[in-house]
Coordinates of C-alpha atoms and ligand atoms in Angstrom, one line a residue:
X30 CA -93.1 -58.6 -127.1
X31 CA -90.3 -58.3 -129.7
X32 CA -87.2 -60.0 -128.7
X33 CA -84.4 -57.4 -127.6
X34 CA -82.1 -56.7 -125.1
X35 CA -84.0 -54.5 -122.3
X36 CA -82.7 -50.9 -122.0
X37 CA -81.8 -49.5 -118.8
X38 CA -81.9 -46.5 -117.3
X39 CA -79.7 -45.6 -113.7
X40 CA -80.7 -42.7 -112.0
X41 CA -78.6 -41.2 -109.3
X42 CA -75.1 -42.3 -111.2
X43 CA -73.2 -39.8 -109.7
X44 CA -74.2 -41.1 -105.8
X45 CA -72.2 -43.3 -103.6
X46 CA -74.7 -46.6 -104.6
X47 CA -74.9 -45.2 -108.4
X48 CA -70.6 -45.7 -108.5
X49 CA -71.1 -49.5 -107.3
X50 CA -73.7 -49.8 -109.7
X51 CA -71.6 -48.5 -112.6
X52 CA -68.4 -51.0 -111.3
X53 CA -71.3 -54.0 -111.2
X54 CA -72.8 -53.6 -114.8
X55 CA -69.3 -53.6 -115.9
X56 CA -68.9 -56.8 -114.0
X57 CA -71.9 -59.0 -114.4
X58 CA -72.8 -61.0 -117.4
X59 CA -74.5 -57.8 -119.6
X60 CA -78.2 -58.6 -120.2
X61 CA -78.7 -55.0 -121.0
X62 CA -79.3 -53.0 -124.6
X63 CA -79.0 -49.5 -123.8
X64 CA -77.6 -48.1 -120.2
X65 CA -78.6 -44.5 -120.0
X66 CA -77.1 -42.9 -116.8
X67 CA -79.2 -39.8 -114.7
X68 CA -78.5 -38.1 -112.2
X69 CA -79.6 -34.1 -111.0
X70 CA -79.5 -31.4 -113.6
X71 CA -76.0 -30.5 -111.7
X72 CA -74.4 -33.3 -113.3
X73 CA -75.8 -33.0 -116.9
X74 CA -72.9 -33.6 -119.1
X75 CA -70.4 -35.4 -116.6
X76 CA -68.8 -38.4 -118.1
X77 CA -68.8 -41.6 -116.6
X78 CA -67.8 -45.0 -117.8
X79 CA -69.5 -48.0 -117.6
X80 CA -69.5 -51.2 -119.8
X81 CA -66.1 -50.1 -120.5
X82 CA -67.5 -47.3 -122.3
X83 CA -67.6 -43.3 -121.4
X84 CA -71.5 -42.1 -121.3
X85 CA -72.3 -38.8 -120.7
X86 CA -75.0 -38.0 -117.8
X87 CA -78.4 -37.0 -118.5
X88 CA -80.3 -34.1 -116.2
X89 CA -83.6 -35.8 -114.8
X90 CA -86.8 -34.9 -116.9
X91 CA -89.5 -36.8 -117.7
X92 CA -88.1 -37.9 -121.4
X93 CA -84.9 -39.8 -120.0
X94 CA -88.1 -42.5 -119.7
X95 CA -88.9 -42.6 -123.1
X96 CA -87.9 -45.7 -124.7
X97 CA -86.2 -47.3 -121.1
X98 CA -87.8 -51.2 -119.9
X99 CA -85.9 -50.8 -116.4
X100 CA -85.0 -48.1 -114.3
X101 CA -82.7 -48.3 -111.2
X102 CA -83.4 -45.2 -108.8
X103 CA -80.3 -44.6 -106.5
X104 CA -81.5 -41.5 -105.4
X105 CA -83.0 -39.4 -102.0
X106 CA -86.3 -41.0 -101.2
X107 CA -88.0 -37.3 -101.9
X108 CA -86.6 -37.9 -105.4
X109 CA -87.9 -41.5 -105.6
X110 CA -91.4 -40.5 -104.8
X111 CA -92.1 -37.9 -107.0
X112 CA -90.2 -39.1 -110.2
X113 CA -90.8 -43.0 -109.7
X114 CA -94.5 -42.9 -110.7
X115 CA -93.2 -41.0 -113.8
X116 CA -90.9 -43.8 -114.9
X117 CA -93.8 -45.9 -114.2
X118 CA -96.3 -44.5 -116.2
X119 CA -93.8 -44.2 -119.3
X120 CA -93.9 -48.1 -119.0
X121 CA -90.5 -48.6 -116.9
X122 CA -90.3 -51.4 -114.7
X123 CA -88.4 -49.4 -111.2
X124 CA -86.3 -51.0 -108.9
X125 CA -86.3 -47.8 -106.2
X126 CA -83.6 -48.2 -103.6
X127 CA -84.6 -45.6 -101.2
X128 CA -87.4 -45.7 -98.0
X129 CA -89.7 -44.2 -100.5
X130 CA -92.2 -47.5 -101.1
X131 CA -90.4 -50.0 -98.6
X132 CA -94.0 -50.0 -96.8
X133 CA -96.7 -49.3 -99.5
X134 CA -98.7 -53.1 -99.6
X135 CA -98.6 -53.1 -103.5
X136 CA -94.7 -52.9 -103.8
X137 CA -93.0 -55.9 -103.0
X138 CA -89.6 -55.9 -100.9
X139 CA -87.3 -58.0 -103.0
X140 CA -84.1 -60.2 -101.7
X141 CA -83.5 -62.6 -104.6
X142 CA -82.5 -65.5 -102.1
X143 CA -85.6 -64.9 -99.7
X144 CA -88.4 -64.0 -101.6
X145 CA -87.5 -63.9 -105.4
X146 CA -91.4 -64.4 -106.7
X147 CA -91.9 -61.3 -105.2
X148 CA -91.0 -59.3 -107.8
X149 CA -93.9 -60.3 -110.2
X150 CA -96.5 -58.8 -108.1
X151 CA -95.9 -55.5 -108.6
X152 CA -99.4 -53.8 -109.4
X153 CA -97.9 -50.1 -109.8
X154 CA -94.7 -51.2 -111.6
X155 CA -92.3 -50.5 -109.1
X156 CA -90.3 -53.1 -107.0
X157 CA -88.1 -51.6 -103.9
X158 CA -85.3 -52.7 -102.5
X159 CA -84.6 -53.0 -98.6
X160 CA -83.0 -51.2 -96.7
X161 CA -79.0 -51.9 -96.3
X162 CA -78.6 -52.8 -92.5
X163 CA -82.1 -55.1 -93.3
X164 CA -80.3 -56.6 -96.7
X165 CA -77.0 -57.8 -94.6
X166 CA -79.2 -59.3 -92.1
X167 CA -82.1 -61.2 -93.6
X168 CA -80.0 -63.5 -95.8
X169 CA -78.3 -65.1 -93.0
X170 CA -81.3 -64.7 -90.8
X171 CA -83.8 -65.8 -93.5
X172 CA -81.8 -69.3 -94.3
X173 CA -82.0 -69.9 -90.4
X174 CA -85.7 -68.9 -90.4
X175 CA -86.5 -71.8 -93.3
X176 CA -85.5 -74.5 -90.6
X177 CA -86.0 -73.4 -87.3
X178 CA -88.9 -70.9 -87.7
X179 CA -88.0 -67.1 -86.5
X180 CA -89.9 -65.6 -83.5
X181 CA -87.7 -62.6 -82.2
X182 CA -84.8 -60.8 -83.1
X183 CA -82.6 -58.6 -81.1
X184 CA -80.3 -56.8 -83.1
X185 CA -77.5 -54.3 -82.6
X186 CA -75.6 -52.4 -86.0
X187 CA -72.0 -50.8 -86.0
X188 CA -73.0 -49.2 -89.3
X189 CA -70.3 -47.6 -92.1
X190 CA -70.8 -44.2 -92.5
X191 CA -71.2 -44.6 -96.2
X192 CA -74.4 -45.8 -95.1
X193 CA -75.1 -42.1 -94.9
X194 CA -74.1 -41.8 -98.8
X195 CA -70.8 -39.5 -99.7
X196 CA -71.4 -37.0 -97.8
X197 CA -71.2 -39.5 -94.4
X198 CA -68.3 -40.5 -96.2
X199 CA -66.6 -36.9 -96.5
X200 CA -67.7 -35.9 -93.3
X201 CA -65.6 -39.1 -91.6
X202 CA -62.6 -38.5 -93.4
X203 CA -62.5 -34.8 -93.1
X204 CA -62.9 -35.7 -89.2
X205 CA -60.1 -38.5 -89.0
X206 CA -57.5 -35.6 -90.8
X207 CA -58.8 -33.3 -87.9
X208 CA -58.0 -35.7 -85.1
X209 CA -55.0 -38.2 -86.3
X210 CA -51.7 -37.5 -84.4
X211 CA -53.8 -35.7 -81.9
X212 CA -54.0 -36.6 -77.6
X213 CA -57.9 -36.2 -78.3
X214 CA -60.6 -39.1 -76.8
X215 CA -59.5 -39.1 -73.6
X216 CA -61.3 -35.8 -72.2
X217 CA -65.0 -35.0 -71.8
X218 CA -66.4 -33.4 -75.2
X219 CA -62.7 -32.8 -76.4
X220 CA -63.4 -34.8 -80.0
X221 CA -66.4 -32.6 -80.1
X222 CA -64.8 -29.3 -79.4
X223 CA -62.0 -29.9 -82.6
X224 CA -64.5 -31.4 -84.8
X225 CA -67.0 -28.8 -84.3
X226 CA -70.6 -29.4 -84.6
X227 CA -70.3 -27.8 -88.6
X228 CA -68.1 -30.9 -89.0
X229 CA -70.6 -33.6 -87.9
X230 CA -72.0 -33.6 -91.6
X231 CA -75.2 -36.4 -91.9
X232 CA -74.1 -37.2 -87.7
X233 CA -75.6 -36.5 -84.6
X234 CA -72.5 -36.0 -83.3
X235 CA -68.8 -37.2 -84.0
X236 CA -68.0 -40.0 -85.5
X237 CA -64.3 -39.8 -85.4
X238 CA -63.2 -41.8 -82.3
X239 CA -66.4 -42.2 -81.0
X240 CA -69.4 -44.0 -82.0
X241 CA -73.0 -42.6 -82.7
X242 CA -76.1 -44.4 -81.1
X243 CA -78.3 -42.7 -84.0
X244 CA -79.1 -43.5 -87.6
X245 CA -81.6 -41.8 -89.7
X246 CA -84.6 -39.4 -88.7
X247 CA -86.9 -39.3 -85.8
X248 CA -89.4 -42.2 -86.0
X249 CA -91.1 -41.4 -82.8
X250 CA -91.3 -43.0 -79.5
X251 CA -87.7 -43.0 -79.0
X252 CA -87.0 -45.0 -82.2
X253 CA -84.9 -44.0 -85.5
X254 CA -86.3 -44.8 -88.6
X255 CA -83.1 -47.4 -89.6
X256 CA -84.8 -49.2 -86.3
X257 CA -88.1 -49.4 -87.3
X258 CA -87.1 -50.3 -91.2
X259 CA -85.5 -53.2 -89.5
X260 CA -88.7 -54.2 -87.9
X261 CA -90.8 -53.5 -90.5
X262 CA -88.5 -55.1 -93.6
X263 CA -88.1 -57.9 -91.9
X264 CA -91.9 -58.5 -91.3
X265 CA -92.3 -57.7 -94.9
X266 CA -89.8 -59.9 -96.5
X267 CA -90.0 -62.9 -94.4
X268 CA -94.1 -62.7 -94.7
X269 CA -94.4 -62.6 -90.7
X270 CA -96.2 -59.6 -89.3
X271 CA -95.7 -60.8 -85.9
X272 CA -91.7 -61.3 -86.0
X273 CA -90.5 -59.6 -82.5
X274 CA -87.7 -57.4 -83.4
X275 CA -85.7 -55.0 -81.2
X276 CA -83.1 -53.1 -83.6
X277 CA -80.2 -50.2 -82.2
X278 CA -78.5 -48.6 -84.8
X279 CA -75.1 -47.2 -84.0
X280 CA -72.8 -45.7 -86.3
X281 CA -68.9 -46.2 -86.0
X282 CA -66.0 -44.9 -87.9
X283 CA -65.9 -47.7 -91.1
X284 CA -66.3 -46.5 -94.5
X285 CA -68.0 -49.2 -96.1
X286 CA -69.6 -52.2 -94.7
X287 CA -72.3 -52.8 -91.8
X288 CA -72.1 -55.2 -88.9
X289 CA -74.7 -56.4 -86.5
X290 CA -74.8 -59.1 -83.4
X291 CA -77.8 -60.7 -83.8
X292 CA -79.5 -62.7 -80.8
X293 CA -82.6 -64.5 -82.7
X294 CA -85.0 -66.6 -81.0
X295 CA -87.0 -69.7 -83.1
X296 CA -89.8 -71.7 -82.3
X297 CA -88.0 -75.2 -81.3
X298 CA -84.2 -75.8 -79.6
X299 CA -81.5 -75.2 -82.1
X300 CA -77.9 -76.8 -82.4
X301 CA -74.8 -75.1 -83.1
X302 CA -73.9 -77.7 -85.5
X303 CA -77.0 -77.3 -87.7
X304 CA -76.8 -74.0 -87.8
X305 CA -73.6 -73.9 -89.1
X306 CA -74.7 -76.7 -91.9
X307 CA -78.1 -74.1 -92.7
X308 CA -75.5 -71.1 -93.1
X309 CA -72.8 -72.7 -95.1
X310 CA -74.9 -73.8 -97.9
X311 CA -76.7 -70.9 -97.7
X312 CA -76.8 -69.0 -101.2
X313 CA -75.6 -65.5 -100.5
X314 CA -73.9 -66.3 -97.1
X315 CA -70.1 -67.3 -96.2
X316 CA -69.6 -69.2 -92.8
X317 CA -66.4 -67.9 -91.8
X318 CA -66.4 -69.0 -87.7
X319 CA -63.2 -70.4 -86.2
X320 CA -62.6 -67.9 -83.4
X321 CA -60.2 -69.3 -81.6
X322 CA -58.2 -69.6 -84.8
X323 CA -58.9 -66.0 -85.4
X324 CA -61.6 -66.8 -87.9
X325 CA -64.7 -64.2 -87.7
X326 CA -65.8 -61.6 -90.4
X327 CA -65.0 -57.9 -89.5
X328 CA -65.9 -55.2 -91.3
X329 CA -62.3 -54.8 -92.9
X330 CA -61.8 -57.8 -94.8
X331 CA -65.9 -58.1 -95.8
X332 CA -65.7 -54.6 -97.8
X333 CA -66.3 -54.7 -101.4
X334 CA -67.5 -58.4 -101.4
X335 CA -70.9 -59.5 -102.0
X336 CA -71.6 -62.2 -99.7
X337 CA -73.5 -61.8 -96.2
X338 CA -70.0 -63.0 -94.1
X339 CA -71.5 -65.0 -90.3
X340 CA -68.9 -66.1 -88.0
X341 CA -69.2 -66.2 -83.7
X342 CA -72.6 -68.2 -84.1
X343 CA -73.1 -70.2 -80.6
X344 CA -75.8 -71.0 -78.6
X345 CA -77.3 -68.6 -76.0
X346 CA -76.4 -69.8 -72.6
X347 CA -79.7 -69.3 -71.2
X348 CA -81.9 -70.0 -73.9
X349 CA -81.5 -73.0 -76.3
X350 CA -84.0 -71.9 -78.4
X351 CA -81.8 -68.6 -79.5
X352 CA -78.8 -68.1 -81.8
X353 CA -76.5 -65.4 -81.4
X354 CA -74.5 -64.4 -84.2
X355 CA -72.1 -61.4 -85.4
X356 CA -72.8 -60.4 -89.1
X357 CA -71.0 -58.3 -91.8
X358 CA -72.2 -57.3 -95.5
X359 CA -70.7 -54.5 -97.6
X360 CA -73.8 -52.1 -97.4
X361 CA -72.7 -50.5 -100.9
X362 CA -73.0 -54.1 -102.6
X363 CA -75.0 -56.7 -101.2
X364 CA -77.0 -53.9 -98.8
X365 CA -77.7 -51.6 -102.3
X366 CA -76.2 -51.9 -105.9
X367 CA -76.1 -55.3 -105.8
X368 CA -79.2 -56.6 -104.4
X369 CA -80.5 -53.9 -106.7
X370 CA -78.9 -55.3 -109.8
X371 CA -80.2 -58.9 -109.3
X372 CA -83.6 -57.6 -108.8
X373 CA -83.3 -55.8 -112.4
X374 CA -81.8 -59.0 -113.7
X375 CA -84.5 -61.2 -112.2
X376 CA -86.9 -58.6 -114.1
X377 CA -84.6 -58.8 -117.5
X378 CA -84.7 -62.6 -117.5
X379 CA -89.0 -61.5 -118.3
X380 CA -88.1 -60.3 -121.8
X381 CA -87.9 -62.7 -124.2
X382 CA -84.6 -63.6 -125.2
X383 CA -82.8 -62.0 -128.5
Ligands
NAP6 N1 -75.5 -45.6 -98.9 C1 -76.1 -46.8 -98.5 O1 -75.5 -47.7 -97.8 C2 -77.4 -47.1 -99.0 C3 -77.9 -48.3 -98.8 C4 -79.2 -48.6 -99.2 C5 -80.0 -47.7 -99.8 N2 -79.5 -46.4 -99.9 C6 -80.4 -45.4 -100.5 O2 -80.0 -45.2 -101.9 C7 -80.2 -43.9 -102.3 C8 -78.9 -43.3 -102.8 O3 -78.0 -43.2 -101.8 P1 -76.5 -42.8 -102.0 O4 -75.8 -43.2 -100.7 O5 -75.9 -43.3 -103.3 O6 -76.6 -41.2 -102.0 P2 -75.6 -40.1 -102.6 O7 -74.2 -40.6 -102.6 O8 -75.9 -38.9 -101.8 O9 -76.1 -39.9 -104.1 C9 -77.3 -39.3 -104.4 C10 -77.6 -39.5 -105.9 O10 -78.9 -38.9 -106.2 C11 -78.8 -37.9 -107.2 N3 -79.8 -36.9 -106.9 C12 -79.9 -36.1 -105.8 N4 -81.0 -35.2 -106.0 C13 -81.4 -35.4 -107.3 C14 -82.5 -34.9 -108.0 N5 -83.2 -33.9 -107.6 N6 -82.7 -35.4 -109.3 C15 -82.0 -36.4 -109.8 N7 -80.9 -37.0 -109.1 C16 -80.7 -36.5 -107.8 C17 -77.4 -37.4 -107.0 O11 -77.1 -36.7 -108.2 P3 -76.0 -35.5 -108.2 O12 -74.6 -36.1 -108.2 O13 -76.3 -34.8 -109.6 O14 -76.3 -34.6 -107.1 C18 -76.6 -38.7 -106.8 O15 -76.4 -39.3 -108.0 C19 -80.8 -43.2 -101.1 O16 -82.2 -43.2 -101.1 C20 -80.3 -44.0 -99.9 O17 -81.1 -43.9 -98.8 C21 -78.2 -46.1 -99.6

């Protein structure tokens, strides 16, 4: 291999994880030769800047592969799994960010801090990246899991409607301007009635004032998939096919960044105090739990920071073998572009240096 600076190629620029992407090449220490941004035909020609620089946007077809090492996908899973393989077969390494390959045995499920060797076995040259209510989870849960030994998680999610991509985005703020300096929320269906069911955009129902026990499509027996990718991520990442996990996703009106409270049981008794040790060393995690002073992450104050923030962790009354803890990550950073982006530099740091 000759030494150069591997090119890049980020498809789905235009989308809500393909803007964060843009912010973090800017940002990170550039390993890249050429960035060549895709998105759908609709935005061929659209300028966008990154690396300080405008670029215009390139219509997907199979030639926006020729010539590219890594390819970020940022796009609908439908999208991932045709055009993936074709990315591929040009000789791209992909780092695919939707649910498209999350299960298939020969990709690996990458979090840098959990699993980082991973990302070498990848027999069909594609890597993919976890889900985001999974990604602001596991690195908290994972650094717990190296000392204690997970058994069972119980988790429940107040997830950011950007979780839903732009147009959960759209549909929340299009809904707030409906309902601010109104009486509504205090009658039977009255949010509902204003809103309209037109309004409800990627939601089951409104998400304005309310909160929506639903995320994702119908993944049988009563579960959505966000629930089972949960389960199944988690099994994947941390290597245990066993782990008991019981996940309800809910979304709630925050733009950006997911929450969970997280009850996880371990093998032996576990202490407060060491579990505040584990967590504030942890790479990828900020301790921030002083309730009384006030001290505990919400949503608010975590967006558009990379860490996994833990604070209200305490031992369950009835069982000191369980942790229960409240988590917050900024699903467009640490739960996408970002976790993305170390993968791809992980896979960078493979070409020999210039
Ligand atoms: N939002 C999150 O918190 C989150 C977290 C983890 C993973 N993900 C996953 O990441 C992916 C992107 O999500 P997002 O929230 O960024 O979605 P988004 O805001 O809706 O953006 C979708 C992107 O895909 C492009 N695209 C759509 N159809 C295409 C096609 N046929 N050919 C080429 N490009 C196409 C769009 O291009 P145009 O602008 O040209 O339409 C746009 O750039 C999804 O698989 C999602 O499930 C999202």
């Amino acid at each position: 291999m000759t030494a150069r600076r591997p090119s890049l190629a980020v498809v789905g620029a235009t989308g809500a994880i393909g803007g964060v992407m843009l912010q973090i090449l800017s940002q990170h220490a550039d390993v890249w030769g050429e960035v060549r941004l895709v998105a759908s035909p609709r935005s061929a020609g659209r300028k966008l800047v990154v690396r300080g620089e405008e670029s215009e946007v390139l219509g997907l077809t199979e030639d926006v592969f020729e010539g590219v090492d890594v390819a970020l996908f940022l796009v609908p899973a439908e999208v991932s799994a045709q055009w993936a393989p074709v990315a591929a077969s040009k000789g791209a390494v992909v780092i695919d960010d939707s649910a498209a390959f999350r299960t298939d045995d020969d990709v690996p499920l990458v979090v840098p801090e959990i699993n980082p060797h991973a990302v070498r076995m990848r027999p069909r040259g594609i890597v993919a990246n976890p889900n985001c209510t999974t990604l602001a989870l596991i690195v908290a849960v994972g650094a717990l899991h190296a000392e204690f030994g997970l058994r069972e998680l119980v988790v429940s999610s107040y997830q950011a409607v950007s979780g839903a991509g732009r147009d959960g985005v759209a549909a929340l703020r299009e809904q707030l301007s409906m309902v601010a300096g109104t009486e509504l929320g205090t009658k039977p269906g009255d949010v509902r009635r204003v809103v309209g069911d037109t309004q409800g955009g990627p939601f089951a129902a409104p998400v304005a004032l309310n909160v929506v026990p639903w995320a994702g499509t119908d993944a049988g027996d009563g579960w959505s998939s966000e629930e089972r990718a949960i389960r199944d991520e988690c099994r994947k990442i941390l290597g245990l096919p066993g782990l008991r996990v019981s996940a309800t996703c809910v979304y709630v009106p925050v733009v950006a960044t997911h929450s969970m409270s997280v009850h996880a049981r371990f093998e032996n008794e576990v202490a407060v105090d060491r579990a505040h040790e584990i967590l504030a060393t942890a790479p990828g995690v900020v301790l921030y739990d002083s309730p009384g002073a006030g001290d505990f992450p919400t949503p608010s104050d975590v967006v558009g920071t990379d860490p996994t923030w833990v604070g209200r962790v305490r031992r369950s009354l009835d069982d000191p073998q369980a942790l229960e803890l409240f988590v917050c990550g900024d699903n467009l950073r640490k739960g996408a572009a970002l976790n993305v982006a170390q993968i791809a530099e992980s896979v960078a740091a493979e070409f020999p240096r210039p």
